[in-house]
PDB file of C-alpha atoms in Angstrom:
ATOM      1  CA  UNK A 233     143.946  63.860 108.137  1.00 86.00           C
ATOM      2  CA  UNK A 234     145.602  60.940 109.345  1.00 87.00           C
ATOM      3  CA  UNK A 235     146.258  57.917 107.362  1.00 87.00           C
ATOM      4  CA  UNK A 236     144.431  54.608 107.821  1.00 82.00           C
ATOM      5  CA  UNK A 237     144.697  51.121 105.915  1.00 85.00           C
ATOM      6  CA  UNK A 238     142.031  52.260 104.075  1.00 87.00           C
ATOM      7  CA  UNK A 239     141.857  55.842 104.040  1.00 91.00           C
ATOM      8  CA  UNK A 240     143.300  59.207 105.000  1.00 92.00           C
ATOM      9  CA  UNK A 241     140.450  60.070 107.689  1.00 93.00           C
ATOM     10  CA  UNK A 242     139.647  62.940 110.534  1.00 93.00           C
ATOM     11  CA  UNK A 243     137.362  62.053 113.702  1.00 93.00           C
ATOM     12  CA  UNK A 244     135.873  63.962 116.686  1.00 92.00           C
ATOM     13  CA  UNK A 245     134.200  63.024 119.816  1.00 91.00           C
ATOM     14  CA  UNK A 246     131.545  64.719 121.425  1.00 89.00           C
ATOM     15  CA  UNK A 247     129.299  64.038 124.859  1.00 89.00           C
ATOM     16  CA  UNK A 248     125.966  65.680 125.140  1.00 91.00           C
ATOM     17  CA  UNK A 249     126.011  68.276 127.731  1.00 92.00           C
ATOM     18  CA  UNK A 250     122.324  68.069 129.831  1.00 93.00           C
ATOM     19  CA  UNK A 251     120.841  70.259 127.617  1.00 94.00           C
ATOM     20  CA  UNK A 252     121.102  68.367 124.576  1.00 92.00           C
ATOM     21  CA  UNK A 253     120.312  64.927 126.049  1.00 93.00           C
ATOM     22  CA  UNK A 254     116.762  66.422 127.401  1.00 93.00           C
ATOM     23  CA  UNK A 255     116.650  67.959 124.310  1.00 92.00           C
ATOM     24  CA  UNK A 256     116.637  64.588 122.522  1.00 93.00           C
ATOM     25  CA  UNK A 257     119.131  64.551 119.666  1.00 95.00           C
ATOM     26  CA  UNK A 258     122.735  65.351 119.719  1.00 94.00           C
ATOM     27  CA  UNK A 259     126.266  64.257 117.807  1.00 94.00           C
ATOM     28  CA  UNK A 260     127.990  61.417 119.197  1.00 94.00           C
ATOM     29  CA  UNK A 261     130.839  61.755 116.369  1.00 93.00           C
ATOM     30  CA  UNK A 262     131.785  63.319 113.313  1.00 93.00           C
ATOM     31  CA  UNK A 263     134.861  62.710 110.791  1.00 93.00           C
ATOM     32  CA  UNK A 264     135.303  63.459 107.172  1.00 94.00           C
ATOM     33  CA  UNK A 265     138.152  60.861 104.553  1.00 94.00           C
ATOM     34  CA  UNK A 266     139.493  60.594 101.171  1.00 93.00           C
ATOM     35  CA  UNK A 267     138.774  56.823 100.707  1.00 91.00           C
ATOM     36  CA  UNK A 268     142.046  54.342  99.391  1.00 90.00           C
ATOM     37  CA  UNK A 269     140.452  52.490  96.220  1.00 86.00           C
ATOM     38  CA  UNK A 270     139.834  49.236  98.233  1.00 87.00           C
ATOM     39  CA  UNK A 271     137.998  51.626 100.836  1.00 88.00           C
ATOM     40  CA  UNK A 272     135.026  49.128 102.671  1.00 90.00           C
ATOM     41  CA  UNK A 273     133.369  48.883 106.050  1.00 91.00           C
ATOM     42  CA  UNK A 274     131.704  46.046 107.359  1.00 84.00           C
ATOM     43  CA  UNK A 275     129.315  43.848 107.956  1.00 90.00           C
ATOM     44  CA  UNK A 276     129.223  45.438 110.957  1.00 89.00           C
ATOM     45  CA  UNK A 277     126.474  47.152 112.793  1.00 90.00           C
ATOM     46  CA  UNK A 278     126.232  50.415 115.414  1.00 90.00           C
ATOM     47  CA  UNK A 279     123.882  51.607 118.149  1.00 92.00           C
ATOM     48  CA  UNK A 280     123.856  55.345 116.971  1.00 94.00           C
ATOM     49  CA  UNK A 281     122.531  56.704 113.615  1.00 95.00           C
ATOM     50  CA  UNK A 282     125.665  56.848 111.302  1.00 94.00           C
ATOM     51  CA  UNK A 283     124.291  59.706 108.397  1.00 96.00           C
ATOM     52  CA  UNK A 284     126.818  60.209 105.422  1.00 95.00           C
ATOM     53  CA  UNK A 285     127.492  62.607 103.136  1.00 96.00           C
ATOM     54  CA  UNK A 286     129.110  61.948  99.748  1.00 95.00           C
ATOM     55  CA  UNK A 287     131.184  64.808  98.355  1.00 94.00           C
ATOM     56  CA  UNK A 288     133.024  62.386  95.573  1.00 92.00           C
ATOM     57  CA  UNK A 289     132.843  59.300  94.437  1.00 92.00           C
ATOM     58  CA  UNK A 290     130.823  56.473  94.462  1.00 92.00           C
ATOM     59  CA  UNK A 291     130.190  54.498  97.275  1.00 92.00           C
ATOM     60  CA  UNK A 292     128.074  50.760  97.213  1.00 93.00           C
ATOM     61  CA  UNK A 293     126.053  50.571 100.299  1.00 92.00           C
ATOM     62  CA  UNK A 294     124.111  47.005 101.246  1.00 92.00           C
ATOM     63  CA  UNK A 295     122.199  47.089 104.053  1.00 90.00           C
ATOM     64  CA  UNK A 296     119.210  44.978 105.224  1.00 85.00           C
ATOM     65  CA  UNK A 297     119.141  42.965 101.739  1.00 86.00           C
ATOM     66  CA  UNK A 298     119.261  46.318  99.762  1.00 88.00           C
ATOM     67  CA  UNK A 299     122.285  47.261  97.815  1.00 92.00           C
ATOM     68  CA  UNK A 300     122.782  50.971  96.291  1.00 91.00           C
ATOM     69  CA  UNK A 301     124.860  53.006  94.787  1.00 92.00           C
ATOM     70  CA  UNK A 302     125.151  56.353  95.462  1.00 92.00           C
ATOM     71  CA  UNK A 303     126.948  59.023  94.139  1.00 92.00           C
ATOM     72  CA  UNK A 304     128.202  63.076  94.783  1.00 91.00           C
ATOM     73  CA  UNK A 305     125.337  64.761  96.617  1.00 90.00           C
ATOM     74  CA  UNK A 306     124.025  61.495  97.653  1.00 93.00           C
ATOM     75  CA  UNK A 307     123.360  60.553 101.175  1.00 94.00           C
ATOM     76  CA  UNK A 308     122.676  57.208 103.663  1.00 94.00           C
ATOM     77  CA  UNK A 309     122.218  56.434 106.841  1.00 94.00           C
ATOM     78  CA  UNK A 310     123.012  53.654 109.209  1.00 92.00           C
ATOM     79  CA  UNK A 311     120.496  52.886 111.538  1.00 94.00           C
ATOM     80  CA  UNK A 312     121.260  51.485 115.010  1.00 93.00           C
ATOM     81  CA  UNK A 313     121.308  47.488 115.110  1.00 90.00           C
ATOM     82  CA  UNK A 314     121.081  47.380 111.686  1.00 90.00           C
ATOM     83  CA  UNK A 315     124.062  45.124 110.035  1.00 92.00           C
ATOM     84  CA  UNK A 316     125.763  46.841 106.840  1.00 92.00           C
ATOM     85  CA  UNK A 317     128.588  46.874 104.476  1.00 93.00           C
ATOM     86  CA  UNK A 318     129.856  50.039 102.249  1.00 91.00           C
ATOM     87  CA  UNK A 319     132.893  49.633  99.725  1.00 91.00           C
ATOM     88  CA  UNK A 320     134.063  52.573  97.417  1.00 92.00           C
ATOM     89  CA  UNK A 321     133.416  51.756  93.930  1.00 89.00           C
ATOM     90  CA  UNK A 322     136.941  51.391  92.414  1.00 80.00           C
ATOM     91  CA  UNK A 323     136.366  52.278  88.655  1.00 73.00           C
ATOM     92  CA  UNK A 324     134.501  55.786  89.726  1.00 73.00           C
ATOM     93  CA  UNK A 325     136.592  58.964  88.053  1.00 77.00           C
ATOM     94  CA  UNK A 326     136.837  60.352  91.531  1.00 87.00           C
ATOM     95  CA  UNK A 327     138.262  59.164  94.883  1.00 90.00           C
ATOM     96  CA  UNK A 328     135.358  58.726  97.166  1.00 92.00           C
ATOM     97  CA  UNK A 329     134.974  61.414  99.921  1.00 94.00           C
ATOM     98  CA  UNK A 330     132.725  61.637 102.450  1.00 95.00           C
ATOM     99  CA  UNK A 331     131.572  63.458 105.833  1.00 95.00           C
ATOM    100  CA  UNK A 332     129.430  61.856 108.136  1.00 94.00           C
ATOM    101  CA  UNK A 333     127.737  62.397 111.603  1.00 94.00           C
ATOM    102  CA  UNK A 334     126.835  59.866 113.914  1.00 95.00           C
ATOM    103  CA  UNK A 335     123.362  60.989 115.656  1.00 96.00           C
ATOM    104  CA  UNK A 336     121.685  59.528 118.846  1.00 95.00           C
ATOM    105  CA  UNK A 337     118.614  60.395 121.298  1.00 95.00           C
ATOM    106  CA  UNK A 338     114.851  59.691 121.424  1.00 95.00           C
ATOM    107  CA  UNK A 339     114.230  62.621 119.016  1.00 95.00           C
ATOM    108  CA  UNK A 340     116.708  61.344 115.885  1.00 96.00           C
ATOM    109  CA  UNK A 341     114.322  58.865 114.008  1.00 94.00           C
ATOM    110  CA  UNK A 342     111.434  61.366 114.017  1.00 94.00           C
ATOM    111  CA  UNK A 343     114.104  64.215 112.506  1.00 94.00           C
ATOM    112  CA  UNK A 344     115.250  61.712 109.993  1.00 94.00           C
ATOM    113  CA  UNK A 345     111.524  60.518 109.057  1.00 92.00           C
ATOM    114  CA  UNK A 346     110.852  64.420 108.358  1.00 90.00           C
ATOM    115  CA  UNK A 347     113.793  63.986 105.264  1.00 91.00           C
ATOM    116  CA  UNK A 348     112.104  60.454 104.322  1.00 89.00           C
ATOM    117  CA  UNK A 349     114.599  58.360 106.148  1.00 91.00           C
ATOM    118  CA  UNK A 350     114.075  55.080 107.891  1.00 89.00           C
ATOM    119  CA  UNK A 351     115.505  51.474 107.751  1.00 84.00           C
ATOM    120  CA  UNK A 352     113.892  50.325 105.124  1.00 83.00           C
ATOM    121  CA  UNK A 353     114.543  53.567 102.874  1.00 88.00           C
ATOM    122  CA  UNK A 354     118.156  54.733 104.308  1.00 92.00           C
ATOM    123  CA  UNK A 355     119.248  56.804 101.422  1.00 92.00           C
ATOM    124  CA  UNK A 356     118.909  60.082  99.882  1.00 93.00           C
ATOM    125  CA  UNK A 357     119.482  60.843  95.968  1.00 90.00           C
ATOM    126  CA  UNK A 358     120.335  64.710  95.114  1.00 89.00           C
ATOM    127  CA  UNK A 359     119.943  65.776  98.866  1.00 91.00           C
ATOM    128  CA  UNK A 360     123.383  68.055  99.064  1.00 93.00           C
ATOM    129  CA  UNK A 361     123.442  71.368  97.353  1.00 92.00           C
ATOM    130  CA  UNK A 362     125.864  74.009  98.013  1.00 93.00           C
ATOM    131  CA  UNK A 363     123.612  75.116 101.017  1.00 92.00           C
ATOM    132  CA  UNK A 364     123.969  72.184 102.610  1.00 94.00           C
ATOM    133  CA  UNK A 365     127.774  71.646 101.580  1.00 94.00           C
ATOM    134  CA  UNK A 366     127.823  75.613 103.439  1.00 95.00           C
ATOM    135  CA  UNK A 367     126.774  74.153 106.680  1.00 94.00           C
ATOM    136  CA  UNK A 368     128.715  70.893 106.724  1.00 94.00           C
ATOM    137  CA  UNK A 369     131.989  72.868 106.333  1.00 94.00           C
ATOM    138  CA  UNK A 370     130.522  75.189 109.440  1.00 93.00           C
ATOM    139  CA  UNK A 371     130.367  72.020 111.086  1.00 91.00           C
ATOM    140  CA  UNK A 372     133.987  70.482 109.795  1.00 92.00           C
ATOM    141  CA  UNK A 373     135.410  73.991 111.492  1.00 91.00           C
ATOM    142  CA  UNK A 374     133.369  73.416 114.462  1.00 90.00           C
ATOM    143  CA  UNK A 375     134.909  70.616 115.274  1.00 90.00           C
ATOM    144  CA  UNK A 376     138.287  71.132 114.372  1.00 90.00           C
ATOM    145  CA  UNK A 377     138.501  74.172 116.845  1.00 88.00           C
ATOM    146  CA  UNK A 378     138.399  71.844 119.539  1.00 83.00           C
ATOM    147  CA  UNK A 379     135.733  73.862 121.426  1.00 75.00           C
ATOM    148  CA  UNK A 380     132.367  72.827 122.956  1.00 80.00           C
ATOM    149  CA  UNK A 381     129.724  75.525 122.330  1.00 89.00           C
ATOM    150  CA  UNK A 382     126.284  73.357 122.676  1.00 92.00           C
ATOM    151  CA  UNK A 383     123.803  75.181 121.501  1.00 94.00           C
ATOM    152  CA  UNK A 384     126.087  76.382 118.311  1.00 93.00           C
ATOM    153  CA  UNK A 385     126.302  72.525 117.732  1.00 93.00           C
ATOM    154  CA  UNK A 386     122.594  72.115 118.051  1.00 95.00           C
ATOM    155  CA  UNK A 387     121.862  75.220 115.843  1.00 95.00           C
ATOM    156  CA  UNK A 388     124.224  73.586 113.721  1.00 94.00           C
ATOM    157  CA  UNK A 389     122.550  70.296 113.338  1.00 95.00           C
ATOM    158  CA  UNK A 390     119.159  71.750 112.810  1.00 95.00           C
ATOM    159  CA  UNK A 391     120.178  74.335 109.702  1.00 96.00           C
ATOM    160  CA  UNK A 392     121.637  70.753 108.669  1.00 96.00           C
ATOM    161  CA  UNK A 393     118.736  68.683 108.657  1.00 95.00           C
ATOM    162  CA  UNK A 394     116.361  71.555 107.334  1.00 94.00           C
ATOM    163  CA  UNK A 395     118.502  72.445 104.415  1.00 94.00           C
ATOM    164  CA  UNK A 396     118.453  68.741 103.515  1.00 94.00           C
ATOM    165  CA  UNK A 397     114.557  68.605 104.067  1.00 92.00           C
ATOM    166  CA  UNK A 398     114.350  71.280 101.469  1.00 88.00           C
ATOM    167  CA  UNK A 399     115.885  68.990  98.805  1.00 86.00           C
ATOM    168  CA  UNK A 400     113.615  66.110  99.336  1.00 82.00           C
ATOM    169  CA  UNK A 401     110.522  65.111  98.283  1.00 62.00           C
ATOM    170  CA  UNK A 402     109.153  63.848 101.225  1.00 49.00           C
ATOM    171  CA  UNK A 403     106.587  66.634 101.654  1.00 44.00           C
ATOM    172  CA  UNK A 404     104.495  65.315  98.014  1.00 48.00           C
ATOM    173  CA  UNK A 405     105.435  61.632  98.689  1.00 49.00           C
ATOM    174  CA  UNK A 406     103.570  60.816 101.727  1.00 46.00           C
ATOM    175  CA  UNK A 407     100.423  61.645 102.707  1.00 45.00           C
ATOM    176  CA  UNK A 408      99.357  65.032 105.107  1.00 52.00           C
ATOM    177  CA  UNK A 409      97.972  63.956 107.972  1.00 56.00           C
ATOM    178  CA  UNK A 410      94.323  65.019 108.119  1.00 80.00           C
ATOM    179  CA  UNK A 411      93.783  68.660 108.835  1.00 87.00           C
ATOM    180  CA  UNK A 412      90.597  68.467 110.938  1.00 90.00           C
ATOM    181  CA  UNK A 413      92.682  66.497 113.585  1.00 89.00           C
ATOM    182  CA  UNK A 414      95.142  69.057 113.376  1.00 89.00           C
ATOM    183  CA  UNK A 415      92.599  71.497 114.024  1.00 92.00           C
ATOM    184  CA  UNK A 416      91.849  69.819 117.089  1.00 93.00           C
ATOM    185  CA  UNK A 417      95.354  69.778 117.906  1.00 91.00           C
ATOM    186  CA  UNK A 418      95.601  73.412 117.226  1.00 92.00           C
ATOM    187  CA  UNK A 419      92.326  74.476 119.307  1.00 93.00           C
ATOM    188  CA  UNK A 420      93.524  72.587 122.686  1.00 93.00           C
ATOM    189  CA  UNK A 421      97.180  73.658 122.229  1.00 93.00           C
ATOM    190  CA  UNK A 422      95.943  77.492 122.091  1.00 92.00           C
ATOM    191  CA  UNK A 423      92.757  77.714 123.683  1.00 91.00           C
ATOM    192  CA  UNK A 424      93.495  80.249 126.097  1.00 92.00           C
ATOM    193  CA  UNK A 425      94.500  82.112 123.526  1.00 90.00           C
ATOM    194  CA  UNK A 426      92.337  84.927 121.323  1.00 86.00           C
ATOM    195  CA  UNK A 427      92.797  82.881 117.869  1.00 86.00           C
ATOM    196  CA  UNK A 428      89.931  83.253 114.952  1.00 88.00           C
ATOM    197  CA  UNK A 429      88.713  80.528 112.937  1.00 88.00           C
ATOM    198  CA  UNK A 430      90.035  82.329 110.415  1.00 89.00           C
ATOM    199  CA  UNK A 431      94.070  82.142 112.039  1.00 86.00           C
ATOM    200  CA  UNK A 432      92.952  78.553 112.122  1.00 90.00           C
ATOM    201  CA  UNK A 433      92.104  78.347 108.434  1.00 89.00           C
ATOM    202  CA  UNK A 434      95.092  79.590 107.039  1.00 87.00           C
ATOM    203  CA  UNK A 435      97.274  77.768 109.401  1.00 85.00           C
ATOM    204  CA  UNK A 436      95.859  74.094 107.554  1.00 85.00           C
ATOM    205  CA  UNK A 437      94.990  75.966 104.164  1.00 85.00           C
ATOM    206  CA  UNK A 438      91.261  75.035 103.718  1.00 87.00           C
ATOM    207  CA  UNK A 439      88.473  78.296 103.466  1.00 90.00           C
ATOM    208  CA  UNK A 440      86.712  78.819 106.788  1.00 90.00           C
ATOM    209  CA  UNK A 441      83.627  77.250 105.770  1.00 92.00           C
ATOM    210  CA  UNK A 442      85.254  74.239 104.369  1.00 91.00           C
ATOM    211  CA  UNK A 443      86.832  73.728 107.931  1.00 92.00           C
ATOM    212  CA  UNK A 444      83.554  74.553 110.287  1.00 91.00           C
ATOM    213  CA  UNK A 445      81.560  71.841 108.122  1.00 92.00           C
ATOM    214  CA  UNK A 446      84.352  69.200 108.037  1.00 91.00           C
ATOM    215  CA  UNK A 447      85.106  70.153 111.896  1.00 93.00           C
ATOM    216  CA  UNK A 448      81.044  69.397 113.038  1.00 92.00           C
ATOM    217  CA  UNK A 449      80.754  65.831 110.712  1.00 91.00           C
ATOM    218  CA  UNK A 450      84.181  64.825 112.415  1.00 90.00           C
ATOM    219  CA  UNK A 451      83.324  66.066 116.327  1.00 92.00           C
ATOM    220  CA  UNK A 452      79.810  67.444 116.175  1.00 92.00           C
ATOM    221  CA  UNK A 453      79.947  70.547 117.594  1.00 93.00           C
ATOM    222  CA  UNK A 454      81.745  73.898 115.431  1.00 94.00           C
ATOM    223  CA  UNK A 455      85.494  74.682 116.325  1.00 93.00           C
ATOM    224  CA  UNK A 456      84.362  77.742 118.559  1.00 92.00           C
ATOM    225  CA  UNK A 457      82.038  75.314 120.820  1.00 94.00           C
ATOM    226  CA  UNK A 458      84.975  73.152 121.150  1.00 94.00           C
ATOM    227  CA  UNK A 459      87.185  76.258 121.836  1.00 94.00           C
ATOM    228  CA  UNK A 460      84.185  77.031 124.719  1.00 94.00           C
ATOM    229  CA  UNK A 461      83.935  73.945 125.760  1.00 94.00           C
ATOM    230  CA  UNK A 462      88.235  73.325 126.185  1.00 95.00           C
ATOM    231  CA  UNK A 463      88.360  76.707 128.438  1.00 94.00           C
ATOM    232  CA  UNK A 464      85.828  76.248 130.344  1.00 95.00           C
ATOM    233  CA  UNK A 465      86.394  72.570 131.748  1.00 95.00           C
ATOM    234  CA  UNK A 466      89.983  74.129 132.395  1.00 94.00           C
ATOM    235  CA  UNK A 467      88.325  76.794 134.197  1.00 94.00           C
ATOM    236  CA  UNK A 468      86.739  74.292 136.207  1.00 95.00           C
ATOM    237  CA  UNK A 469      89.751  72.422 136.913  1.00 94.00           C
ATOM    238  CA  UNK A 470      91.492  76.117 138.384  1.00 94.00           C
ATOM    239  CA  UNK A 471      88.733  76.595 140.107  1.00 94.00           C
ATOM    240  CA  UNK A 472      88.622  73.513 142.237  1.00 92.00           C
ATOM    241  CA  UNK A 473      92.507  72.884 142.041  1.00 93.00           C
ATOM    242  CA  UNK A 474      94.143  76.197 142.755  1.00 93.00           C
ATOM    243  CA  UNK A 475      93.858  79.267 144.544  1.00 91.00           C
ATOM    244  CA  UNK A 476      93.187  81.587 141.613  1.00 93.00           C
ATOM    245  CA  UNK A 477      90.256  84.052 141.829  1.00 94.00           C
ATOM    246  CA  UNK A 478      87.557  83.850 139.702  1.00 94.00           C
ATOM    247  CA  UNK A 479      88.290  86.765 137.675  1.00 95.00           C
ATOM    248  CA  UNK A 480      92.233  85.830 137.875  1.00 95.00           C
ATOM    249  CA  UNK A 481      90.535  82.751 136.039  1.00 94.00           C
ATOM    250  CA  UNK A 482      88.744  84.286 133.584  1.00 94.00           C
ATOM    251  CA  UNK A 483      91.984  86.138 132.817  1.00 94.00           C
ATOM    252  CA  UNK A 484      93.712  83.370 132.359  1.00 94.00           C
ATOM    253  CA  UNK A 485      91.566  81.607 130.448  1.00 94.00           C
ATOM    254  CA  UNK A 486      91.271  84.077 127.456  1.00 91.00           C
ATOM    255  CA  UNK A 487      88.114  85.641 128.259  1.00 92.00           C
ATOM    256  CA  UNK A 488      88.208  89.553 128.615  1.00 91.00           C
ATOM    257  CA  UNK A 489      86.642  90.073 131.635  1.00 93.00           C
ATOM    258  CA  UNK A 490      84.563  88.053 134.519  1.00 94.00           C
ATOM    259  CA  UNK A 491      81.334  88.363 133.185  1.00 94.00           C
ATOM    260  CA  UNK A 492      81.679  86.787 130.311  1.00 94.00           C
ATOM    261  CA  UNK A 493      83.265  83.992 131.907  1.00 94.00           C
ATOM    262  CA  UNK A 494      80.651  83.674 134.465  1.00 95.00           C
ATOM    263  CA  UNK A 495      77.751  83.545 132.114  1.00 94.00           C
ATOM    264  CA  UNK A 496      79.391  80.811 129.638  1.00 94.00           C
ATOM    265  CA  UNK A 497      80.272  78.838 133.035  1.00 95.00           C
ATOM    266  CA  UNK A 498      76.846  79.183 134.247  1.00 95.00           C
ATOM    267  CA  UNK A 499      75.286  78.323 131.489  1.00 93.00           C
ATOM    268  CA  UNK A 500      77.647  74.857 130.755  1.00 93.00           C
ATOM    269  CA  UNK A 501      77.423  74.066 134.239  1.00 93.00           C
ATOM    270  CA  UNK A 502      74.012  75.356 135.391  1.00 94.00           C
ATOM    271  CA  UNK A 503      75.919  76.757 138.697  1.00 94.00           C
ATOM    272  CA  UNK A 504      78.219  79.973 138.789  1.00 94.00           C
ATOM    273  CA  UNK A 505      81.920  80.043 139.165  1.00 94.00           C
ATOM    274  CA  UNK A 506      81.757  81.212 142.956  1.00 92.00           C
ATOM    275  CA  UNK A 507      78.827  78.208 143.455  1.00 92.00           C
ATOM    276  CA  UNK A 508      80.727  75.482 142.006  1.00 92.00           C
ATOM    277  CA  UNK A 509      83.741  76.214 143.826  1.00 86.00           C
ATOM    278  CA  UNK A 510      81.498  75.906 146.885  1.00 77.00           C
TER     279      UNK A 510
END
C-alpha cells in the first residue's frame, strides 16, 4: 500500500472490454486502505457506483441528509450524482479498513436493488460473512496480478453480489411481484417449448388449480389456451414472414407433428396453414 495524507491505500484501474459493456455492468476501479484516524472524504460526489466494504472500524457516512454509522461487516454505496461525506470514527478500537469497488453500466442499479440498495437506502448492516470476505480477497489478488481476464472479473463480480444477496433481507422485505403475471411471462418466454402446467406451478409455488383459476379471473382464458393461442399467432407470423414449410413450422413451434398444428390453426383461423399462406 502506498501512503496517503489520510491513509495507507491500494488502487486499480480497469476498462470494460466489449463484452462487459454490452453486458451492462462492469468495474471501473477497485482499492482496499488502512484509514489514518482523521481518515474523511468529501462532500464530494461521483458518476459511477462507489460500493464499500468495511473489514474494521467504524466509518460515519452522510449522504443525501442521512447520516450512519456502520461498522465490520457493514456495507454502503455511493450512488452516481449523489453528494456525500464519510469520516472514520476516531474513538473506534480498530483502525478503519475497507475495500471498495466502483461499479458502472445500465445493468448496476437493478443488481444493487436485488441486495435492497438504492439512494435513499445506500447501506447494508451484517451483509459480509466469511463467504463474501472469500471472494473479495479473490478479487484483491485479481487485481494485484496485473492481468485482464474479463469474464473471470465478471464471474467474480457476480459470486460477489450473490453471496451478499444471501445475507440480506430483501427477499421478506418487499413485496413478490404477482405470480399470475409471471405466469404470463413464463408462458410467452417458453411457448415453443413442451412445458406442463404443472413445470409452471412449481416454478411460482402455488398448486395447479390455484394457478388455472387465478390465471382465467386475471386473462380469461386457462394458461394452456394462452399457450395455444401464443404459438399459433407465431405460427402465423412464420408463415407469412419466412420461408419455412408448414411442417418445418409446426416443428418449430412445439407441436409434434403437422397435423396437429394444422387442425389447431384451422380451427383459430377458420383457414388451413397452406390457405392462409395463400
Amino acid at each position: 500500500m502506498q501512503e496517503y495524507a489520510h491513509e495507507f491505500a491500494e488502487h486499480w484501474y480497469s476498462l470494460p472490454t466489449p463484452m462487459q459493456a454490452a453486458g451492462g455492468s462492469w468495474i471501473v476501479r477497485a482499492g482496499h486502505n488502512k484509514a489514518k484516524p482523521h481518515y474523511g472524504v468529501g462532500p464530494k460526489s461521483i458518476q459511477q457506483y462507489g460500493f464499500h466494504f468495511i473489514k474494521s472500524g467504524m466509518v460515519q457516512v452522510t449522504c443525501g441528509g442521512i447520516t450512519v454509522e456502520l461498522g465490520e461487516s457493514d456495507a454502503f454505496c455511493l450512488f452516481p450524482g449523489k453528494s456525500y461525506v464519510y469520516q472514520a470514527i476516531p474513538d473506534s478500537a480498530k483502525e478503519l479498513q475497507m475495500v471498495w469497488i466502483a461499479l458502472d453500466g445500465p445493468q448496476v442499479s437493478l443488481l444493487l436493488l436485488e441486495l435492497g440498495l438504492k439512494d435513499a437506502s445506500f447501506h447494508l448492516k451484517r451483509a459480509l460473512d466469511h463467504r463474501v470476505w472469500a471472494t473479495i480477497r479473490q478479487f484483491i489478488l485479481y487485481f494485484q496480478k496485473g492481468k485482464t481476464d474479463p469474464m473471470r472479473e465478471q464471474s467474480l463480480l457476480y459470486e460477489l453480489l450473490w453471496k451478499i444477496k444471501q445475507n440480506t433481507d430483501i427477499q421478506r422485505a418487499s413485496p413478490k411481484r404477482h405470480w399470475v403475471a409471471e405466469v404470463k411471462q413464463y408462458l410467452e418466454l417458453h411457448c415453443t417449448e413442451n412445458i406442463k402446467i404443472d413445470h409452471i406451478a412449481r416454478h411460482v409455488g402455488v398448486h395447479r388449480s390455484h394457478l388455472y383459476t387465478a390465471f382465467m379471473k386475471e386473462f380469461d382464458c386457462s394458461p394452456m389456451q394462452y399457450l395455444q393461442r401464443l404459438r399459433l399467432e407465431k405460427g402465423a407470423q412464420l408463415l407469412k414472414h419466412t420461408g419455412l414449410s408448414v411442417t418445418e413450422a409446426a416443428l418449430s413451434l412445439g407441436y409434434p407433428d403437422l397435423f396437429s398444428f394444422t387442425r389447431a390453426f384451422t380451427k383459430m383461423y377458420g383457414i388451413s396453414p397452406k390457405g392462409y399462406r395463400g
